[in-house]
Each structure stands twice: as C-alpha cells, then as structure tokens.
Amino acid sequence: LHRNCPWTVCQAHGKHGASLTAFSVHSMIPVLATGSHAQFIKLMTLDGEDTASIKYHDGFLGQRIGPVSYLSFHPFRPILAAGATDSIVAIYTADS
C-alpha cells in the first residue's frame, strides 16, 4: 500500500459468515485478494470495491477450489497463486 493513501477499511468475508484465512496485495496493480476456508477467493480494489470472486464448484475434473490457506500475486503480472489445505495450488490470471 502506498504511504500517501488514506487507510480504507472494508469487510472481506464476514458478511458471508466465513473467516478470512489468506490475504495478498499486488505490488504494482491496485488490487488485493482475500481467501476463506469456505472455499472462495475475493478480488477487490484498494478502495474495497469487489471486482471478482472465485468460488467452489464441482466440475469435470472434480473440486475446483479447496479451503484457501495461502494467496500470493506475481510481482509484476496479474497472476494469483492460491494454495489450499487439500495440498492443491491453483494459478489464476486476468482475462486478456
């Protein structure tokens, strides 16, 4: 976060009944990611505006996201790595 910016308080997961278990802020892009054991990730602006969410769903290859335990952005690109308690690491990138 930039030193000259005022602090912003936002509610990431509490209103959905899920506790925050992972958090990451991108170093170059004004976006942050929060993760939960309730199997979802939220992407937000630094002002607290929701921009996207990644949620649990069953698909052809089975479960797509487990309980989130770790989030980390690539230092320069819009790429997010998410680790889950089921030992799976998923890589997400922004749509072109």
Short mmCIF file of N, CA, C and O in Angstrom, two decimals:
data_model
loop_
_atom_site.label_atom_id
_atom_site.label_comp_id
_atom_site.label_asym_id
_atom_site.label_seq_id
_atom_site.Cartn_x
_atom_site.Cartn_y
_atom_site.Cartn_z
N LEU A 1 0.84 -1.17 0.00
CA LEU A 1 0.00 0.00 0.00
C LEU A 1 0.89 1.24 0.00
O LEU A 1 1.96 1.24 0.58
N HIS A 2 0.41 2.27 -0.61
CA HIS A 2 1.20 3.49 -0.71
C HIS A 2 1.10 4.31 0.58
O HIS A 2 0.06 4.37 1.20
N ARG A 3 2.17 4.94 0.98
CA ARG A 3 2.19 5.71 2.22
C ARG A 3 1.27 6.93 2.19
O ARG A 3 0.73 7.32 3.20
N ASN A 4 1.10 7.55 1.03
CA ASN A 4 0.31 8.77 0.94
C ASN A 4 -1.19 8.51 0.83
O ASN A 4 -1.97 9.43 0.81
N CYS A 5 -1.60 7.25 0.71
CA CYS A 5 -3.01 6.94 0.59
C CYS A 5 -3.64 6.82 1.98
O CYS A 5 -3.04 6.28 2.89
N PRO A 6 -4.88 7.31 2.14
CA PRO A 6 -5.56 7.13 3.42
C PRO A 6 -5.93 5.67 3.61
O PRO A 6 -6.09 4.93 2.65
N TRP A 7 -6.08 5.27 4.85
CA TRP A 7 -6.47 3.89 5.15
C TRP A 7 -7.91 3.67 4.75
O TRP A 7 -8.76 4.52 4.92
N THR A 8 -8.19 2.51 4.25
CA THR A 8 -9.54 2.12 3.90
C THR A 8 -9.87 0.84 4.65
O THR A 8 -9.07 -0.09 4.67
N VAL A 9 -11.03 0.80 5.26
CA VAL A 9 -11.47 -0.39 5.97
C VAL A 9 -12.60 -1.01 5.15
O VAL A 9 -13.54 -0.32 4.76
N CYS A 10 -12.49 -2.30 4.88
CA CYS A 10 -13.54 -2.97 4.13
C CYS A 10 -13.79 -4.34 4.74
O CYS A 10 -12.93 -4.91 5.39
N GLN A 11 -14.98 -4.85 4.52
CA GLN A 11 -15.34 -6.16 5.04
C GLN A 11 -15.17 -7.16 3.91
O GLN A 11 -15.86 -7.08 2.89
N ALA A 12 -14.26 -8.10 4.09
CA ALA A 12 -13.94 -9.03 3.02
C ALA A 12 -14.82 -10.28 3.04
O ALA A 12 -15.35 -10.68 2.02
N HIS A 13 -14.97 -10.91 4.18
CA HIS A 13 -15.68 -12.18 4.23
C HIS A 13 -16.72 -12.27 5.33
O HIS A 13 -17.54 -13.17 5.31
N GLY A 14 -16.70 -11.40 6.30
CA GLY A 14 -17.56 -11.51 7.46
C GLY A 14 -19.05 -11.57 7.17
O GLY A 14 -19.79 -12.29 7.79
N LYS A 15 -19.49 -10.81 6.16
CA LYS A 15 -20.93 -10.79 5.88
C LYS A 15 -21.42 -12.11 5.29
O LYS A 15 -22.60 -12.36 5.25
N HIS A 16 -20.52 -12.98 4.85
CA HIS A 16 -20.91 -14.28 4.33
C HIS A 16 -20.73 -15.38 5.37
O HIS A 16 -20.93 -16.55 5.08
N GLY A 17 -20.34 -15.02 6.58
CA GLY A 17 -20.15 -16.00 7.64
C GLY A 17 -18.86 -16.79 7.54
O GLY A 17 -18.68 -17.77 8.23
N ALA A 18 -17.96 -16.38 6.70
CA ALA A 18 -16.69 -17.09 6.52
C ALA A 18 -15.55 -16.23 7.03
O ALA A 18 -15.50 -15.04 6.77
N SER A 19 -14.63 -16.84 7.74
CA SER A 19 -13.50 -16.09 8.26
C SER A 19 -12.40 -15.96 7.21
O SER A 19 -12.25 -16.80 6.33
N LEU A 20 -11.64 -14.90 7.30
CA LEU A 20 -10.52 -14.62 6.41
C LEU A 20 -9.36 -15.53 6.78
O LEU A 20 -8.95 -15.55 7.94
N THR A 21 -8.83 -16.27 5.82
CA THR A 21 -7.71 -17.18 6.10
C THR A 21 -6.47 -16.86 5.27
O THR A 21 -5.40 -17.40 5.55
N ALA A 22 -6.59 -16.01 4.24
CA ALA A 22 -5.44 -15.65 3.41
C ALA A 22 -5.67 -14.26 2.84
O ALA A 22 -6.81 -13.85 2.60
N PHE A 23 -4.56 -13.54 2.62
CA PHE A 23 -4.64 -12.16 2.15
C PHE A 23 -3.38 -11.84 1.36
O PHE A 23 -2.28 -12.23 1.75
N SER A 24 -3.55 -11.13 0.24
CA SER A 24 -2.40 -10.71 -0.55
C SER A 24 -2.73 -9.42 -1.28
O SER A 24 -3.85 -9.24 -1.76
N VAL A 25 -1.75 -8.51 -1.38
CA VAL A 25 -1.88 -7.25 -2.11
C VAL A 25 -0.86 -7.28 -3.24
O VAL A 25 0.31 -7.60 -3.04
N HIS A 26 -1.31 -6.92 -4.45
CA HIS A 26 -0.40 -6.88 -5.60
C HIS A 26 0.53 -5.68 -5.46
O HIS A 26 0.11 -4.60 -5.04
N SER A 27 1.79 -5.85 -5.80
CA SER A 27 2.78 -4.78 -5.63
C SER A 27 2.71 -3.69 -6.70
O SER A 27 3.18 -2.58 -6.47
N MET A 28 2.10 -3.96 -7.85
CA MET A 28 2.07 -2.99 -8.94
C MET A 28 0.65 -2.59 -9.36
O MET A 28 0.46 -1.52 -9.91
N ILE A 29 -0.31 -3.44 -9.13
CA ILE A 29 -1.69 -3.21 -9.55
C ILE A 29 -2.52 -2.94 -8.30
O ILE A 29 -2.35 -3.65 -7.31
N PRO A 30 -3.41 -1.96 -8.31
CA PRO A 30 -4.19 -1.64 -7.10
C PRO A 30 -5.31 -2.67 -6.84
O PRO A 30 -6.49 -2.37 -6.99
N VAL A 31 -4.91 -3.87 -6.49
CA VAL A 31 -5.87 -4.95 -6.23
C VAL A 31 -5.37 -5.79 -5.05
O VAL A 31 -4.17 -5.90 -4.82
N LEU A 32 -6.32 -6.34 -4.31
CA LEU A 32 -5.97 -7.27 -3.24
C LEU A 32 -6.86 -8.49 -3.35
O LEU A 32 -7.92 -8.47 -3.97
N ALA A 33 -6.41 -9.59 -2.77
CA ALA A 33 -7.15 -10.85 -2.79
C ALA A 33 -7.30 -11.33 -1.35
O ALA A 33 -6.38 -11.21 -0.54
N THR A 34 -8.48 -11.86 -1.05
CA THR A 34 -8.73 -12.47 0.25
C THR A 34 -9.25 -13.88 0.02
O THR A 34 -9.95 -14.15 -0.96
N GLY A 35 -8.90 -14.79 0.91
CA GLY A 35 -9.34 -16.17 0.79
C GLY A 35 -9.97 -16.66 2.07
O GLY A 35 -9.76 -16.09 3.15
N SER A 36 -10.75 -17.74 1.94
CA SER A 36 -11.50 -18.26 3.08
C SER A 36 -11.51 -19.78 3.07
O SER A 36 -11.39 -20.41 2.02
N HIS A 37 -11.67 -20.37 4.26
CA HIS A 37 -11.85 -21.82 4.35
C HIS A 37 -13.19 -22.24 3.77
O HIS A 37 -13.43 -23.41 3.53
N ALA A 38 -14.09 -21.28 3.52
CA ALA A 38 -15.39 -21.58 2.91
C ALA A 38 -15.26 -21.75 1.39
O ALA A 38 -16.24 -21.69 0.66
N GLN A 39 -14.04 -21.92 0.92
CA GLN A 39 -13.72 -22.26 -0.47
C GLN A 39 -14.08 -21.15 -1.46
O GLN A 39 -14.69 -21.40 -2.49
N PHE A 40 -13.67 -19.92 -1.15
CA PHE A 40 -13.78 -18.87 -2.15
C PHE A 40 -12.71 -17.82 -1.96
O PHE A 40 -12.14 -17.66 -0.89
N ILE A 41 -12.42 -17.11 -3.06
CA ILE A 41 -11.44 -16.04 -3.10
C ILE A 41 -12.16 -14.80 -3.63
O ILE A 41 -12.94 -14.90 -4.58
N LYS A 42 -11.90 -13.66 -3.01
CA LYS A 42 -12.46 -12.40 -3.49
C LYS A 42 -11.33 -11.50 -3.93
O LYS A 42 -10.30 -11.42 -3.26
N LEU A 43 -11.51 -10.83 -5.06
CA LEU A 43 -10.59 -9.81 -5.53
C LEU A 43 -11.27 -8.47 -5.36
O LEU A 43 -12.45 -8.31 -5.69
N MET A 44 -10.52 -7.51 -4.82
CA MET A 44 -11.07 -6.19 -4.51
C MET A 44 -10.07 -5.11 -4.90
O MET A 44 -8.87 -5.36 -4.92
N THR A 45 -10.59 -3.91 -5.16
CA THR A 45 -9.70 -2.76 -5.34
C THR A 45 -9.20 -2.35 -3.96
O THR A 45 -9.72 -2.80 -2.93
N LEU A 46 -8.23 -1.47 -3.93
CA LEU A 46 -7.71 -0.99 -2.65
C LEU A 46 -8.73 -0.12 -1.92
O LEU A 46 -8.58 0.14 -0.73
N ASP A 47 -9.78 0.30 -2.63
CA ASP A 47 -10.86 1.06 -2.00
C ASP A 47 -11.94 0.15 -1.41
O ASP A 47 -12.91 0.63 -0.85
N GLY A 48 -11.78 -1.17 -1.57
CA GLY A 48 -12.74 -2.11 -1.02
C GLY A 48 -13.85 -2.52 -1.96
O GLY A 48 -14.77 -3.23 -1.56
N GLU A 49 -13.80 -2.12 -3.22
CA GLU A 49 -14.82 -2.47 -4.20
C GLU A 49 -14.58 -3.89 -4.73
O GLU A 49 -13.47 -4.21 -5.18
N ASP A 50 -15.58 -4.75 -4.65
CA ASP A 50 -15.46 -6.11 -5.18
C ASP A 50 -15.29 -6.07 -6.68
O ASP A 50 -16.03 -5.36 -7.38
N THR A 51 -14.31 -6.82 -7.21
CA THR A 51 -14.11 -6.86 -8.65
C THR A 51 -14.36 -8.25 -9.22
O THR A 51 -14.77 -8.37 -10.36
N ALA A 52 -14.10 -9.29 -8.43
CA ALA A 52 -14.32 -10.67 -8.91
C ALA A 52 -14.31 -11.62 -7.72
O ALA A 52 -13.83 -11.27 -6.64
N SER A 53 -14.84 -12.81 -7.95
CA SER A 53 -14.76 -13.85 -6.93
C SER A 53 -14.57 -15.20 -7.61
O SER A 53 -15.01 -15.41 -8.74
N ILE A 54 -13.88 -16.07 -6.93
CA ILE A 54 -13.64 -17.44 -7.39
C ILE A 54 -14.25 -18.32 -6.32
O ILE A 54 -13.87 -18.24 -5.15
N LYS A 55 -15.22 -19.14 -6.71
CA LYS A 55 -15.95 -19.94 -5.73
C LYS A 55 -15.82 -21.43 -6.02
O LYS A 55 -15.55 -21.84 -7.14
N TYR A 56 -16.08 -22.20 -4.97
CA TYR A 56 -16.09 -23.65 -5.09
C TYR A 56 -17.19 -24.09 -6.05
O TYR A 56 -18.29 -23.56 -6.04
N HIS A 57 -16.86 -25.06 -6.88
CA HIS A 57 -17.87 -25.72 -7.69
C HIS A 57 -17.33 -27.07 -8.14
O HIS A 57 -16.12 -27.28 -8.22
N ASP A 58 -18.20 -28.00 -8.39
CA ASP A 58 -17.80 -29.30 -8.93
C ASP A 58 -17.76 -29.19 -10.45
O ASP A 58 -18.60 -28.53 -11.06
N GLY A 59 -16.80 -29.84 -11.04
CA GLY A 59 -16.68 -29.81 -12.48
C GLY A 59 -16.22 -31.15 -13.02
O GLY A 59 -16.20 -32.16 -12.30
N PHE A 60 -15.84 -31.18 -14.26
CA PHE A 60 -15.41 -32.40 -14.93
C PHE A 60 -14.26 -33.08 -14.19
O PHE A 60 -14.23 -34.29 -14.06
N LEU A 61 -13.33 -32.30 -13.69
CA LEU A 61 -12.17 -32.86 -13.01
C LEU A 61 -12.33 -32.88 -11.49
O LEU A 61 -11.37 -33.11 -10.77
N GLY A 62 -13.54 -32.65 -11.01
CA GLY A 62 -13.78 -32.68 -9.57
C GLY A 62 -13.77 -31.30 -8.97
O GLY A 62 -14.04 -30.30 -9.63
N GLN A 63 -13.41 -31.24 -7.69
CA GLN A 63 -13.43 -29.98 -6.94
C GLN A 63 -12.44 -28.99 -7.53
O GLN A 63 -11.30 -29.32 -7.79
N ARG A 64 -12.88 -27.76 -7.71
CA ARG A 64 -12.06 -26.73 -8.33
C ARG A 64 -11.27 -25.87 -7.35
O ARG A 64 -10.27 -25.31 -7.71
N ILE A 65 -11.74 -25.72 -6.12
CA ILE A 65 -11.04 -24.92 -5.14
C ILE A 65 -11.30 -25.49 -3.75
O ILE A 65 -12.42 -25.83 -3.41
N GLY A 66 -10.25 -25.65 -2.98
CA GLY A 66 -10.39 -26.16 -1.61
C GLY A 66 -10.37 -25.01 -0.62
O GLY A 66 -10.35 -23.84 -1.00
N PRO A 67 -10.37 -25.32 0.66
CA PRO A 67 -10.26 -24.28 1.68
C PRO A 67 -8.95 -23.50 1.50
O PRO A 67 -7.87 -24.08 1.55
N VAL A 68 -9.04 -22.22 1.26
CA VAL A 68 -7.88 -21.39 0.90
C VAL A 68 -7.00 -21.14 2.13
O VAL A 68 -7.49 -20.71 3.17
N SER A 69 -5.71 -21.44 1.98
CA SER A 69 -4.78 -21.22 3.08
C SER A 69 -3.64 -20.26 2.73
O SER A 69 -2.94 -19.79 3.61
N TYR A 70 -3.45 -19.96 1.44
CA TYR A 70 -2.34 -19.10 1.03
C TYR A 70 -2.69 -18.41 -0.28
O TYR A 70 -3.23 -19.03 -1.19
N LEU A 71 -2.35 -17.13 -0.39
CA LEU A 71 -2.51 -16.36 -1.62
C LEU A 71 -1.24 -15.56 -1.88
O LEU A 71 -0.66 -15.00 -0.95
N SER A 72 -0.82 -15.49 -3.14
CA SER A 72 0.34 -14.69 -3.49
C SER A 72 0.23 -14.24 -4.94
O SER A 72 -0.04 -15.04 -5.84
N PHE A 73 0.44 -12.94 -5.17
CA PHE A 73 0.45 -12.38 -6.52
C PHE A 73 1.85 -12.46 -7.11
O PHE A 73 2.85 -12.35 -6.40
N HIS A 74 1.91 -12.61 -8.45
CA HIS A 74 3.16 -12.45 -9.18
C HIS A 74 3.59 -10.99 -8.98
O HIS A 74 2.74 -10.09 -8.94
N PRO A 75 4.88 -10.70 -8.85
CA PRO A 75 5.30 -9.33 -8.56
C PRO A 75 4.97 -8.30 -9.63
O PRO A 75 4.81 -7.11 -9.33
N PHE A 76 4.84 -8.71 -10.90
CA PHE A 76 4.63 -7.74 -11.97
C PHE A 76 3.39 -8.01 -12.82
O PHE A 76 2.85 -7.10 -13.41
N ARG A 77 2.96 -9.24 -12.91
CA ARG A 77 1.85 -9.61 -13.79
C ARG A 77 0.56 -9.85 -12.99
O ARG A 77 0.63 -10.14 -11.80
N PRO A 78 -0.59 -9.78 -13.66
CA PRO A 78 -1.86 -10.05 -12.96
C PRO A 78 -2.12 -11.55 -12.82
O PRO A 78 -3.04 -12.11 -13.41
N ILE A 79 -1.27 -12.20 -12.03
CA ILE A 79 -1.35 -13.64 -11.81
C ILE A 79 -1.41 -13.88 -10.30
O ILE A 79 -0.64 -13.30 -9.54
N LEU A 80 -2.34 -14.74 -9.89
CA LEU A 80 -2.53 -15.05 -8.47
C LEU A 80 -2.37 -16.55 -8.26
O LEU A 80 -2.97 -17.35 -8.97
N ALA A 81 -1.55 -16.92 -7.28
CA ALA A 81 -1.42 -18.31 -6.87
C ALA A 81 -2.21 -18.50 -5.58
O ALA A 81 -2.15 -17.67 -4.68
N ALA A 82 -2.98 -19.57 -5.53
CA ALA A 82 -3.79 -19.88 -4.35
C ALA A 82 -3.49 -21.29 -3.89
O ALA A 82 -3.61 -22.24 -4.65
N GLY A 83 -3.10 -21.40 -2.63
CA GLY A 83 -2.86 -22.71 -2.03
C GLY A 83 -4.04 -23.08 -1.15
O GLY A 83 -4.65 -22.23 -0.51
N ALA A 84 -4.34 -24.36 -1.12
CA ALA A 84 -5.47 -24.84 -0.33
C ALA A 84 -5.02 -25.92 0.64
O ALA A 84 -3.94 -26.52 0.46
N THR A 85 -5.83 -26.17 1.64
CA THR A 85 -5.48 -27.16 2.66
C THR A 85 -5.51 -28.58 2.11
O THR A 85 -5.04 -29.50 2.78
N ASP A 86 -6.02 -28.77 0.90
CA ASP A 86 -6.03 -30.11 0.27
C ASP A 86 -4.77 -30.35 -0.55
O ASP A 86 -4.71 -31.25 -1.38
N SER A 87 -3.73 -29.54 -0.34
CA SER A 87 -2.42 -29.65 -1.00
C SER A 87 -2.45 -29.32 -2.49
O SER A 87 -1.56 -29.72 -3.24
N ILE A 88 -3.46 -28.61 -2.94
CA ILE A 88 -3.57 -28.19 -4.34
C ILE A 88 -3.19 -26.72 -4.43
O ILE A 88 -3.60 -25.90 -3.61
N VAL A 89 -2.40 -26.37 -5.45
CA VAL A 89 -2.08 -24.97 -5.75
C VAL A 89 -2.69 -24.65 -7.10
O VAL A 89 -2.48 -25.38 -8.08
N ALA A 90 -3.47 -23.58 -7.16
CA ALA A 90 -4.12 -23.15 -8.40
C ALA A 90 -3.52 -21.81 -8.81
O ALA A 90 -3.20 -20.98 -7.96
N ILE A 91 -3.38 -21.61 -10.11
CA ILE A 91 -2.87 -20.36 -10.67
C ILE A 91 -4.00 -19.70 -11.46
O ILE A 91 -4.60 -20.34 -12.33
N TYR A 92 -4.28 -18.44 -11.13
CA TYR A 92 -5.33 -17.68 -11.82
C TYR A 92 -4.70 -16.47 -12.48
O TYR A 92 -3.80 -15.84 -11.93
N THR A 93 -5.19 -16.13 -13.68
CA THR A 93 -4.69 -14.97 -14.40
C THR A 93 -5.87 -14.15 -14.89
O THR A 93 -6.97 -14.67 -15.08
N ALA A 94 -5.63 -12.86 -15.10
CA ALA A 94 -6.68 -11.97 -15.61
C ALA A 94 -6.97 -12.32 -17.06
O ALA A 94 -6.08 -12.71 -17.82
N ASP A 95 -8.24 -12.17 -17.46
CA ASP A 95 -8.63 -12.40 -18.85
C ASP A 95 -8.00 -11.33 -19.72
O ASP A 95 -7.90 -10.17 -19.34
N SER A 96 -7.58 -11.72 -20.91
CA SER A 96 -6.97 -10.76 -21.84
C SER A 96 -8.02 -9.90 -22.50
O SER A 96 -9.10 -10.28 -22.74
#
